[in-house]
Short mmCIF file of C-alpha atoms in Angstrom, two decimals:
data_model
loop_
_atom_site.label_atom_id
_atom_site.label_comp_id
_atom_site.label_asym_id
_atom_site.label_seq_id
_atom_site.Cartn_x
_atom_site.Cartn_y
_atom_site.Cartn_z
CA MET A 1 0.01 0.02 0.21
CA ILE A 2 1.29 3.35 -0.68
CA ASP A 3 0.87 5.98 2.10
CA ASP A 4 0.88 9.77 0.88
CA ALA A 5 1.91 12.52 3.07
CA PRO A 6 0.25 15.99 1.71
CA GLY A 7 2.78 17.75 -0.54
CA ASP A 8 5.02 14.28 -0.75
CA GLU A 9 5.58 11.65 -3.18
CA PRO A 10 4.20 8.48 -2.69
CA ARG A 11 5.87 6.17 -0.31
CA ARG A 12 5.34 2.62 0.10
CA SER A 13 5.45 1.04 3.48
CA PRO A 14 8.15 -1.67 3.89
CA ALA A 15 7.15 -5.12 2.68
CA LEU A 16 6.67 -8.01 5.26
CA ALA A 17 7.72 -10.17 2.06
CA ARG A 18 11.22 -11.75 1.40
CA PRO A 19 12.55 -9.34 -1.61
CA TYR A 20 13.18 -12.58 -4.03
CA ALA A 21 9.03 -13.51 -3.31
CA TRP A 22 8.58 -10.06 -5.29
CA THR A 23 10.55 -11.41 -8.28
CA GLU A 24 10.02 -14.84 -8.18
CA GLY A 25 13.01 -16.03 -6.72
CA ARG A 26 15.03 -14.37 -9.47
CA THR A 27 18.15 -12.23 -8.36
CA ALA A 28 19.51 -11.10 -11.49
CA PRO A 29 18.02 -8.79 -14.02
CA ALA A 30 17.76 -10.26 -17.94
CA ILE A 31 19.02 -6.39 -18.41
CA ASP A 32 21.90 -4.72 -16.54
CA ILE A 33 20.21 -1.23 -15.71
CA ALA A 34 22.15 1.96 -14.25
CA VAL A 35 20.74 3.24 -10.81
CA GLU A 36 20.83 6.48 -12.51
CA ALA A 37 19.35 5.36 -15.51
CA LEU A 38 15.46 6.89 -16.14
CA VAL A 39 12.82 4.57 -16.41
CA GLU A 40 9.19 6.25 -18.18
CA THR A 41 6.18 4.26 -18.56
CA THR A 42 5.03 3.64 -22.30
CA ALA A 43 1.72 4.23 -23.92
CA ASP A 44 1.61 0.33 -23.58
CA GLY A 45 2.59 0.30 -20.09
CA ARG A 46 0.01 3.01 -18.97
CA ALA A 47 -3.07 0.97 -20.62
CA GLU A 48 -1.36 -2.50 -18.97
CA ALA A 49 -0.86 -0.89 -15.70
CA VAL A 50 -4.60 -1.91 -14.84
CA TYR A 51 -4.30 -5.39 -15.99
CA GLN A 52 -1.12 -5.86 -13.98
CA THR A 53 -1.22 -9.01 -11.74
CA SER A 54 1.89 -8.25 -9.29
CA SER A 55 1.18 -4.89 -7.18
CA ALA A 56 4.59 -4.07 -7.60
CA LEU A 57 4.86 -4.06 -11.24
CA ALA A 58 1.78 -2.03 -11.41
CA GLU A 59 3.02 0.33 -8.55
CA VAL A 60 6.54 0.94 -11.04
CA LEU A 61 4.49 1.69 -14.17
CA GLU A 62 2.46 4.58 -11.99
CA LEU A 63 5.46 6.05 -10.64
CA CYS A 64 6.96 5.83 -13.86
CA VAL A 65 4.50 8.04 -15.56
CA ARG A 66 6.67 10.74 -15.23
CA PRO A 67 10.63 9.58 -15.44
CA ARG A 68 12.19 8.56 -12.62
CA SER A 69 15.91 6.84 -12.07
CA LEU A 70 15.88 3.34 -10.96
CA MET A 71 17.65 4.22 -7.33
CA GLU A 72 14.20 6.70 -6.89
CA ILE A 73 12.02 3.88 -7.66
CA ALA A 74 13.45 1.98 -5.11
CA ALA A 75 13.56 4.74 -2.76
CA LEU A 76 9.81 5.48 -3.02
CA LEU A 77 8.54 1.51 -3.15
CA ALA A 78 11.25 0.85 -0.20
CA LEU A 79 12.06 -1.89 -2.06
CA PRO A 80 15.74 -3.17 -2.34
CA LEU A 81 17.37 -1.89 -5.44
CA GLY A 82 18.17 -5.42 -7.00
CA VAL A 83 14.65 -6.07 -6.94
CA VAL A 84 13.64 -2.92 -8.81
CA ARG A 85 16.29 -3.87 -11.09
CA VAL A 86 14.83 -7.01 -11.86
CA LEU A 87 11.20 -5.48 -11.94
CA VAL A 88 12.29 -2.92 -14.46
CA SER A 89 13.64 -5.54 -16.47
CA ASP A 90 10.65 -7.69 -16.76
CA LEU A 91 8.70 -4.16 -17.90
CA MET A 92 11.25 -3.22 -20.69
CA GLU A 93 11.38 -6.82 -21.92
CA ASP A 94 7.43 -6.36 -22.72
CA SER A 95 8.04 -2.97 -23.58
CA LEU A 96 6.15 -1.52 -20.69
CA VAL A 97 8.71 0.91 -19.95
CA ILE A 98 11.50 2.60 -21.49
CA VAL A 99 14.78 3.17 -19.86
CA ARG A 100 17.35 5.98 -21.06
CA ASP A 101 21.01 6.06 -19.93
CA THR A 102 21.94 9.48 -18.93
CA LEU A 103 25.39 8.94 -20.18
CA SER A 104 27.14 7.53 -23.25
CA ASP A 105 29.92 5.15 -23.45
CA THR A 106 31.89 8.05 -24.67
CA ALA A 107 31.06 10.56 -21.58
CA THR A 108 33.71 12.86 -20.31
CA TRP A 109 35.00 13.12 -16.79
CA ASP A 110 33.28 16.18 -16.48
CA GLU A 111 29.93 14.90 -17.68
CA ARG A 112 30.14 11.91 -15.30
CA HIS A 113 31.64 14.03 -12.10
CA ASP A 114 28.29 16.21 -12.88
CA LEU A 115 25.97 13.03 -12.92
CA MET A 116 27.55 11.93 -9.61
CA GLU A 117 26.96 15.37 -8.07
CA ARG A 118 23.21 15.07 -9.40
CA VAL A 119 23.04 11.50 -7.73
CA LEU A 120 24.22 12.70 -4.35
CA TYR A 121 22.20 16.03 -4.08
CA GLY A 122 19.06 13.34 -5.12
CA LEU A 123 20.00 11.04 -2.66
CA ARG A 124 19.43 13.92 0.13
CA ASP A 125 16.33 15.10 -1.06
CA LEU A 126 15.30 11.60 -0.69
#
């Protein structure tokens, strides 16, 4: 269940289930996703959100209507980052979300440094 505080982002209550229960025992994603990568729900994902059998998958689709980093999704859902990686990877394989890397392989040191600073500021804001 998601708890909404006035003016705050939705925040999920900590789950009582073991993390691997959310991913049907899988611990590694099919696709490697960086923690700072931006996840956004596709049009198909928005339509599919109401039909998802897993509430965790539906919650990821709901949260990502606006682009969010993998790290932010994990924090808002109060789930381990590894679990969120597997869930987002599953949604990506079904074309329900798109994942945008924030840096290319040819990024300069300055671009990487800037990203690290943005991630640190984002963590402080959470």
